[in-house]
mmCIF file with all atom_site columns, C-alpha atoms in Angstrom:
data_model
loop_
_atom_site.group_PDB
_atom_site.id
_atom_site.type_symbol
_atom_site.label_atom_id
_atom_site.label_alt_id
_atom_site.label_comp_id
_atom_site.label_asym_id
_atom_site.label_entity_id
_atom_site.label_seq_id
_atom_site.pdbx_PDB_ins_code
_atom_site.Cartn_x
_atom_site.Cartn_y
_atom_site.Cartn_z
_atom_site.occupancy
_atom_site.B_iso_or_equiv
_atom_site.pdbx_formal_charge
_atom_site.auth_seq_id
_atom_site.auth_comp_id
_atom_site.auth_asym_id
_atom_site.auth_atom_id
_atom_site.pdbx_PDB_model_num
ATOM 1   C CA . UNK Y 1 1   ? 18.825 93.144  28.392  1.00 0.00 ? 20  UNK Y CA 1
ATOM 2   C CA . UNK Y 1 2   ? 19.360 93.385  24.522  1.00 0.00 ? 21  UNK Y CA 1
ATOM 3   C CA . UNK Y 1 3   ? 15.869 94.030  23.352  1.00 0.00 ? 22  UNK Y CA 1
ATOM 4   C CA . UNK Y 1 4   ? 14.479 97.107  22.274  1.00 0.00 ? 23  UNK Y CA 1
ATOM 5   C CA . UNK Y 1 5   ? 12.452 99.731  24.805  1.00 0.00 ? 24  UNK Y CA 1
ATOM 6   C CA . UNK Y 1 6   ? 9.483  98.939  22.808  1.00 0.00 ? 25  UNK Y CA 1
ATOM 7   C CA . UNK Y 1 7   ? 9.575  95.435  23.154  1.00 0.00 ? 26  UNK Y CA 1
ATOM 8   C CA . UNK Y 1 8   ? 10.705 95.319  27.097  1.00 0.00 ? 27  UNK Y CA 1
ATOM 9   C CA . UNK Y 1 9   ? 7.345  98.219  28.037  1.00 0.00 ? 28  UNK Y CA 1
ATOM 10  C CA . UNK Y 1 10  ? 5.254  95.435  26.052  1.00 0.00 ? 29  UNK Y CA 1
ATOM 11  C CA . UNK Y 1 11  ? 6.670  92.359  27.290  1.00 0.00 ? 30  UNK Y CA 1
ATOM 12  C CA . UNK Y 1 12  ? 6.351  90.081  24.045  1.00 0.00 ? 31  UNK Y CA 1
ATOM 13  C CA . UNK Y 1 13  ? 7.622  91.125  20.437  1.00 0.00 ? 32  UNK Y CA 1
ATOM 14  C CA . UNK Y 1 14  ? 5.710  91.219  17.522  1.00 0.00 ? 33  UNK Y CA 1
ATOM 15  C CA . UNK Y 1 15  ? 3.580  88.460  17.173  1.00 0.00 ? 34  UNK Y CA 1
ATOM 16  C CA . UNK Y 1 16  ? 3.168  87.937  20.649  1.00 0.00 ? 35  UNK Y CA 1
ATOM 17  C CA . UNK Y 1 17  ? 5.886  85.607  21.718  1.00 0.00 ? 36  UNK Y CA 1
ATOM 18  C CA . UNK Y 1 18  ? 6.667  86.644  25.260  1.00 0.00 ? 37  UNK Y CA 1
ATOM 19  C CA . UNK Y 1 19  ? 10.363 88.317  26.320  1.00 0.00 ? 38  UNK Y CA 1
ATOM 20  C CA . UNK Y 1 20  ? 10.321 85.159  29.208  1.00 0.00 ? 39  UNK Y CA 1
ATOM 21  C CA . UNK Y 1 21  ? 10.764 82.707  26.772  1.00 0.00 ? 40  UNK Y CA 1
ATOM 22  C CA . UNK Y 1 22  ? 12.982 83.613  24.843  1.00 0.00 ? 41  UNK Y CA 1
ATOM 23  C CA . UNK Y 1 23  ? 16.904 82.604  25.622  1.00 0.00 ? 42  UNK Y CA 1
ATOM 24  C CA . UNK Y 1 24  ? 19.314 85.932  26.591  1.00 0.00 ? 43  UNK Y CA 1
ATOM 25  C CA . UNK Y 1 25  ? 21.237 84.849  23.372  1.00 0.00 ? 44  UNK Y CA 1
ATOM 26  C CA . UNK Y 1 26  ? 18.256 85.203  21.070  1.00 0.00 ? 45  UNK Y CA 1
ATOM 27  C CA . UNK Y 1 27  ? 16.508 88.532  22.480  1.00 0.00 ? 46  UNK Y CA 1
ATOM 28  C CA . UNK Y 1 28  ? 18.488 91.208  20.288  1.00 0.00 ? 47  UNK Y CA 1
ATOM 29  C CA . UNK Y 1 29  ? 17.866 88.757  16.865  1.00 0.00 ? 48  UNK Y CA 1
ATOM 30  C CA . UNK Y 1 30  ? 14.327 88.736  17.952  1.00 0.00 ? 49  UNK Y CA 1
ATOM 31  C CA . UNK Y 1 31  ? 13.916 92.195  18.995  1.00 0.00 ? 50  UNK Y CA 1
ATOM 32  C CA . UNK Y 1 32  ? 15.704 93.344  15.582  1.00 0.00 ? 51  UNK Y CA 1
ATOM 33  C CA . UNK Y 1 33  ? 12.954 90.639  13.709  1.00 0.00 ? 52  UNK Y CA 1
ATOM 34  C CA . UNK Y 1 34  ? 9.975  92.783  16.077  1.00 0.00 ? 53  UNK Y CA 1
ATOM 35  C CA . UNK Y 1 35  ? 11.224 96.052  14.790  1.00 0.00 ? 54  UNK Y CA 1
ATOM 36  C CA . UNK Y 1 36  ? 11.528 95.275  10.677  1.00 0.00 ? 55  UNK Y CA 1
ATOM 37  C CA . UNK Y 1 37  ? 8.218  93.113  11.347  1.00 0.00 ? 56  UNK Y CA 1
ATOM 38  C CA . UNK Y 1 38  ? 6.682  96.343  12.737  1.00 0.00 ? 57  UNK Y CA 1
ATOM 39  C CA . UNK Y 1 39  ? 8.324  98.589  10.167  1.00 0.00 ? 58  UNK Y CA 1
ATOM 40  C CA . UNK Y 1 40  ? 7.450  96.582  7.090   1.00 0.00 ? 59  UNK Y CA 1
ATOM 41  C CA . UNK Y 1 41  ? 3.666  96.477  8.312   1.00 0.00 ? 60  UNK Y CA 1
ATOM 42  C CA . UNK Y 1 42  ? 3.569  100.328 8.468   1.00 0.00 ? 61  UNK Y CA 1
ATOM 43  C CA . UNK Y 1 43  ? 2.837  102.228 5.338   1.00 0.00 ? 62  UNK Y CA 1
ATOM 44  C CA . UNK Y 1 44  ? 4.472  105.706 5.065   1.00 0.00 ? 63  UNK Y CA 1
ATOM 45  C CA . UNK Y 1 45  ? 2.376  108.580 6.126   1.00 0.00 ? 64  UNK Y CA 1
ATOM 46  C CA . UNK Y 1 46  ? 0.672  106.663 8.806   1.00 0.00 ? 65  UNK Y CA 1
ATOM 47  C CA . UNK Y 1 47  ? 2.995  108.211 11.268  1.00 0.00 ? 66  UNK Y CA 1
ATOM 48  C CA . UNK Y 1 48  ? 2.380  112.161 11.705  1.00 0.00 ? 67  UNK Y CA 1
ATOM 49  C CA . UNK Y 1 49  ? 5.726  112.480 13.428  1.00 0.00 ? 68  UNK Y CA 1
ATOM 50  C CA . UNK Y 1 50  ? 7.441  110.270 11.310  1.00 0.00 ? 69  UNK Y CA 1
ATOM 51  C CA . UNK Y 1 51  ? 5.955  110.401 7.804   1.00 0.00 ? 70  UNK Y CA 1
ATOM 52  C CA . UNK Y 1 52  ? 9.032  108.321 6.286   1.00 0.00 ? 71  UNK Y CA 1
ATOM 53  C CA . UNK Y 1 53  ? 8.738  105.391 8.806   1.00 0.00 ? 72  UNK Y CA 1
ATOM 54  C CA . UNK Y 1 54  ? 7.742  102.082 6.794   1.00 0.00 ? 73  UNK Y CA 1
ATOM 55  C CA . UNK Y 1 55  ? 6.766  101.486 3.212   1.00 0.00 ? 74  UNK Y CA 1
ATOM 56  C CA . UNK Y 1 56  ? 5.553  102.937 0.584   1.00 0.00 ? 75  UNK Y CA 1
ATOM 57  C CA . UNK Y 1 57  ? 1.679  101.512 -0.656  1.00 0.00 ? 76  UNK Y CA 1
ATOM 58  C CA . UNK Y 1 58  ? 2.651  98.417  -3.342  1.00 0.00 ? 77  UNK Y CA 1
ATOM 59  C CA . UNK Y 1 59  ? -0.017 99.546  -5.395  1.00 0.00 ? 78  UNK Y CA 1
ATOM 60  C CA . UNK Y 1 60  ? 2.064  103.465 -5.397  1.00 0.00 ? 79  UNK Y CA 1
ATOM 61  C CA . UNK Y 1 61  ? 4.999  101.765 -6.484  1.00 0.00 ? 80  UNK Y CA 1
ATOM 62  C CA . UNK Y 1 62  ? 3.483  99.243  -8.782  1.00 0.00 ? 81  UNK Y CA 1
ATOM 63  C CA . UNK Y 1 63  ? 2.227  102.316 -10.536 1.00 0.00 ? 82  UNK Y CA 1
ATOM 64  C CA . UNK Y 1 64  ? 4.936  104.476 -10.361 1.00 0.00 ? 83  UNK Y CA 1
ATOM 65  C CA . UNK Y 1 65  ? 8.052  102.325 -11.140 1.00 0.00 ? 84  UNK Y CA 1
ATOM 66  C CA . UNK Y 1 66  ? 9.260  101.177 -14.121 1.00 0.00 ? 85  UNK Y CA 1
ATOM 67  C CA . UNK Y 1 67  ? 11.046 98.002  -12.084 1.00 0.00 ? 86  UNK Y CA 1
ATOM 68  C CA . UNK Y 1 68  ? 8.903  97.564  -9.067  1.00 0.00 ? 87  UNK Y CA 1
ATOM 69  C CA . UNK Y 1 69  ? 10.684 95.094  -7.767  1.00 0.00 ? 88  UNK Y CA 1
ATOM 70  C CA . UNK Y 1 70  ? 14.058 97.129  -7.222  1.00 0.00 ? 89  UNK Y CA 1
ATOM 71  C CA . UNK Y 1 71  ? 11.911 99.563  -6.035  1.00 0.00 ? 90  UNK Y CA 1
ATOM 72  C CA . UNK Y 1 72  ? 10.538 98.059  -3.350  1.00 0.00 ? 91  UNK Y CA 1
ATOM 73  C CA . UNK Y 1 73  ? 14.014 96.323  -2.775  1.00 0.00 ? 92  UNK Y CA 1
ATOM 74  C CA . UNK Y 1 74  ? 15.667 100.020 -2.447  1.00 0.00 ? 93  UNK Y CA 1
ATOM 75  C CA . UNK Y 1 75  ? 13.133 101.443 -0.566  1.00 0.00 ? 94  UNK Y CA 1
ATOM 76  C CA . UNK Y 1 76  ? 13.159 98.329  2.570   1.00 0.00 ? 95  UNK Y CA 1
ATOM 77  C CA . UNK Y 1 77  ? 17.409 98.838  2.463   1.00 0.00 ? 96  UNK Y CA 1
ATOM 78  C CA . UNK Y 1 78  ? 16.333 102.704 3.277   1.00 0.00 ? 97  UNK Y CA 1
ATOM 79  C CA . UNK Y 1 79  ? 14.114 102.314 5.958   1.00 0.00 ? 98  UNK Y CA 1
ATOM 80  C CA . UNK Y 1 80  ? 16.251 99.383  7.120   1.00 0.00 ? 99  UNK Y CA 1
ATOM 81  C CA . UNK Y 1 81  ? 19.117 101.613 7.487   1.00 0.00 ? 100 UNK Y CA 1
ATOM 82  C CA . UNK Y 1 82  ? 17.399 104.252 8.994   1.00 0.00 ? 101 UNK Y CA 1
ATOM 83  C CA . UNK Y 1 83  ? 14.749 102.325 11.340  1.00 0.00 ? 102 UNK Y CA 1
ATOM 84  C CA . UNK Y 1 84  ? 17.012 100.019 12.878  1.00 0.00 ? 103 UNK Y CA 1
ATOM 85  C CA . UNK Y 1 85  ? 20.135 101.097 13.722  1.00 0.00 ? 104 UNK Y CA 1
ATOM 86  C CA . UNK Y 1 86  ? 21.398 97.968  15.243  1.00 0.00 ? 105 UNK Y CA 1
ATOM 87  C CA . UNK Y 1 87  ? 22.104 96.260  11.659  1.00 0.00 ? 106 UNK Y CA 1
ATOM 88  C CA . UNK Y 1 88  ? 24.998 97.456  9.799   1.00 0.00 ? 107 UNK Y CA 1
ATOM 89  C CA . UNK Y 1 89  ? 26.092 96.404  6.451   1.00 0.00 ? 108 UNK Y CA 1
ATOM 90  C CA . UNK Y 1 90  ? 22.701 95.932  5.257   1.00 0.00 ? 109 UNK Y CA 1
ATOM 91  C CA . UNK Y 1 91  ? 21.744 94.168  1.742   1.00 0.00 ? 110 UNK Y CA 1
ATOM 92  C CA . UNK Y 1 92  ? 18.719 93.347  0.311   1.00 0.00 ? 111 UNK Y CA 1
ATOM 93  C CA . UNK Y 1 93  ? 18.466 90.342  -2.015  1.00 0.00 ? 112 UNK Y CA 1
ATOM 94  C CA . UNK Y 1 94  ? 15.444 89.183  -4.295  1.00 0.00 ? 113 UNK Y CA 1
ATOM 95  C CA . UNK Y 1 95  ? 15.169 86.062  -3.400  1.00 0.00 ? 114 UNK Y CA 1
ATOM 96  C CA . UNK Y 1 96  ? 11.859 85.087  -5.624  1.00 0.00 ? 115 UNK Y CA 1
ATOM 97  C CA . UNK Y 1 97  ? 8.334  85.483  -6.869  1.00 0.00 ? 116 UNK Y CA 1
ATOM 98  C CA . UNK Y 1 98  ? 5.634  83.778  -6.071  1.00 0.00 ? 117 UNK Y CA 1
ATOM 99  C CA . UNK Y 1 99  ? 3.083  84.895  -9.234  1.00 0.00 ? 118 UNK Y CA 1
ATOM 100 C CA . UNK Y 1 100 ? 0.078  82.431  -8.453  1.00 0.00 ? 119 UNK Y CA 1
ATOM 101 C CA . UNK Y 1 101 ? 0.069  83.377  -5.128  1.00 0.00 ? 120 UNK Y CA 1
ATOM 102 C CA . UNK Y 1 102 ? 1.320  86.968  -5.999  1.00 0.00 ? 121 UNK Y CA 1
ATOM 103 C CA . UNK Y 1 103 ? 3.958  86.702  -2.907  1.00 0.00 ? 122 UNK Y CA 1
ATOM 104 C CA . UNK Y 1 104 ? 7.715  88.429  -3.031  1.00 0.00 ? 123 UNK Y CA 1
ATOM 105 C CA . UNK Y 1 105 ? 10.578 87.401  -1.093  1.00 0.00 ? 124 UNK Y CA 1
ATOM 106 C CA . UNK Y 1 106 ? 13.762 88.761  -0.298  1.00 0.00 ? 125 UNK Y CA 1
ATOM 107 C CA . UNK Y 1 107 ? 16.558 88.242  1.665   1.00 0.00 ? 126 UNK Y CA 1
ATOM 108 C CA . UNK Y 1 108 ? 17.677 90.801  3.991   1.00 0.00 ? 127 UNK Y CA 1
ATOM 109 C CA . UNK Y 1 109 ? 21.712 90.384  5.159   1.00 0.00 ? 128 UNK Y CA 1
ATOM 110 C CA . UNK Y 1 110 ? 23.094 92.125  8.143   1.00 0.00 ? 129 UNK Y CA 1
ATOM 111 C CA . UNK Y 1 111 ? 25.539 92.566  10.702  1.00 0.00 ? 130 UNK Y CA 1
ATOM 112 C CA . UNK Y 1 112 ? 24.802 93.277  14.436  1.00 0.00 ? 131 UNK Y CA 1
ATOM 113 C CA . UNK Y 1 113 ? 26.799 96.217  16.100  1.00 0.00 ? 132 UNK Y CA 1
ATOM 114 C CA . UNK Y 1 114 ? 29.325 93.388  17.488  1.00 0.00 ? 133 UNK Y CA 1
ATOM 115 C CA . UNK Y 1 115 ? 29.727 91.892  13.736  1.00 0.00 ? 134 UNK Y CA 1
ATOM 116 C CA . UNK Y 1 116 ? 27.635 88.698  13.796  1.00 0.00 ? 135 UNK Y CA 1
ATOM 117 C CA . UNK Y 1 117 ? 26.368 88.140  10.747  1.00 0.00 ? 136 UNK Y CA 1
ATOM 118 C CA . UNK Y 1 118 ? 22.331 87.867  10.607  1.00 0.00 ? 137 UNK Y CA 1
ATOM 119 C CA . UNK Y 1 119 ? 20.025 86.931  7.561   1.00 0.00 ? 138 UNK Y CA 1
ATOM 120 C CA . UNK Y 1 120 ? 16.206 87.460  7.499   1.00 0.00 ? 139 UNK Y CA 1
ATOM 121 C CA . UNK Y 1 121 ? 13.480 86.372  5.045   1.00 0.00 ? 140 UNK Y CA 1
ATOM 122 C CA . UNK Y 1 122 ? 10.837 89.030  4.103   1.00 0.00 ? 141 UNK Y CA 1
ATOM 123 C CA . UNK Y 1 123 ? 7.665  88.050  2.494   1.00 0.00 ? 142 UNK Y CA 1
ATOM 124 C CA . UNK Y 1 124 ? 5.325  90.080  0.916   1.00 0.00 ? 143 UNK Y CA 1
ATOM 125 C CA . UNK Y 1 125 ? 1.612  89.123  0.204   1.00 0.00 ? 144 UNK Y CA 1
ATOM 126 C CA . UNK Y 1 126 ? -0.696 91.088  -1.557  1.00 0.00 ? 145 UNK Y CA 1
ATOM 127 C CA . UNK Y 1 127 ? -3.613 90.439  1.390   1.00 0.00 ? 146 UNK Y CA 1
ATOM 128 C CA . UNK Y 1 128 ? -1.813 89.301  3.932   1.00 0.00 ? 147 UNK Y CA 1
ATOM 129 C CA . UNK Y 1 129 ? 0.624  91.246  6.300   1.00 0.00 ? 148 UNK Y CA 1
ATOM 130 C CA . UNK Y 1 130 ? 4.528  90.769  5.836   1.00 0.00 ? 149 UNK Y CA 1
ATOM 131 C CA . UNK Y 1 131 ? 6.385  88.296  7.766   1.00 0.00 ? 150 UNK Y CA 1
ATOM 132 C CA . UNK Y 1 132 ? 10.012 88.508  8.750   1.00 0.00 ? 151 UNK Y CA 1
ATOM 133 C CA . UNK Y 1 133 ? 11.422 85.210  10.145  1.00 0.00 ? 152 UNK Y CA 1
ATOM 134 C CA . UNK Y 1 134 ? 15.442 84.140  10.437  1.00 0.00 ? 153 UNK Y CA 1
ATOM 135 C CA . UNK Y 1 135 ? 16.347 82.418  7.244   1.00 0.00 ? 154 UNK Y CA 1
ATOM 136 C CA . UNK Y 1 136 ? 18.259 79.393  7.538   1.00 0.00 ? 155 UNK Y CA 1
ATOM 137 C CA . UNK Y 1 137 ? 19.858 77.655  4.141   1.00 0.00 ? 156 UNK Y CA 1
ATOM 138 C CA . UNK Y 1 138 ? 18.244 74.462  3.280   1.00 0.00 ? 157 UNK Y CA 1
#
């Protein structure tokens, strides 16, 4: 099995798609996409025993930064590297804004443990929760 103890106790990832139906070949991508989903959505401090798991409030580094965009690009390559251990060779890329919809993208590029290459999209809306999906070029 190549998905993570979290999502094999639960048997569905994040967002509810069951473990079942999902092909052997696709669990670890999908497990990895459960984890960053679940890490992204978690703001830092909301975990007494792990006070640096997820991200910082937007608004803190909105307010604090003088480029809050790199910020928040440095700070998901952090918790990347240190939440999910199963990526290696991890960079963060901003893909784009979104003002009128106040949305940021980026593009998070990875390798497995076994060296296949993965690529994620990462979406961030100001009242809406971030999504992580595979990113396949148009």
């Amino acid at each position: 099995m190549q998905a993570g103890l979290y999502d094999v106790l639960r048997g569905r990832f994040y967002g509810g798609t069951k473990l079942a139906d999902v092909p052997e070949r696709e669990l670890r991508i999908q497990s990895v996409m459960s984890n960053l989903n679940r890490l992204f959505n978690t703001r830092q401090g909301s975990l007494a025993h792990l006070p640096d798991y997820g991200l910082p409030e937007a608004a803190t580094i909105y307010r604090d930064a003088e480029y809050p965009i790199e910020e928040l690009r440095k700070n998901i390559k952090e918790v990347v590297e240190k939440y999910e251990p199963r990526l290696r060779r991890v960079y963060i890329t901003h893909q784009g804004t979104d003002d009128d919809r106040f949305r940021l993208s980026f593009l998070i590029t990875a390798e497995l443990e076994r060296g296949e290459r993965v690529r994620f999209q990462t979406t961030f809306a100001t009242n809406d929760l971030v999504h992580v999906r595979r990113w396949r070029a148009a």
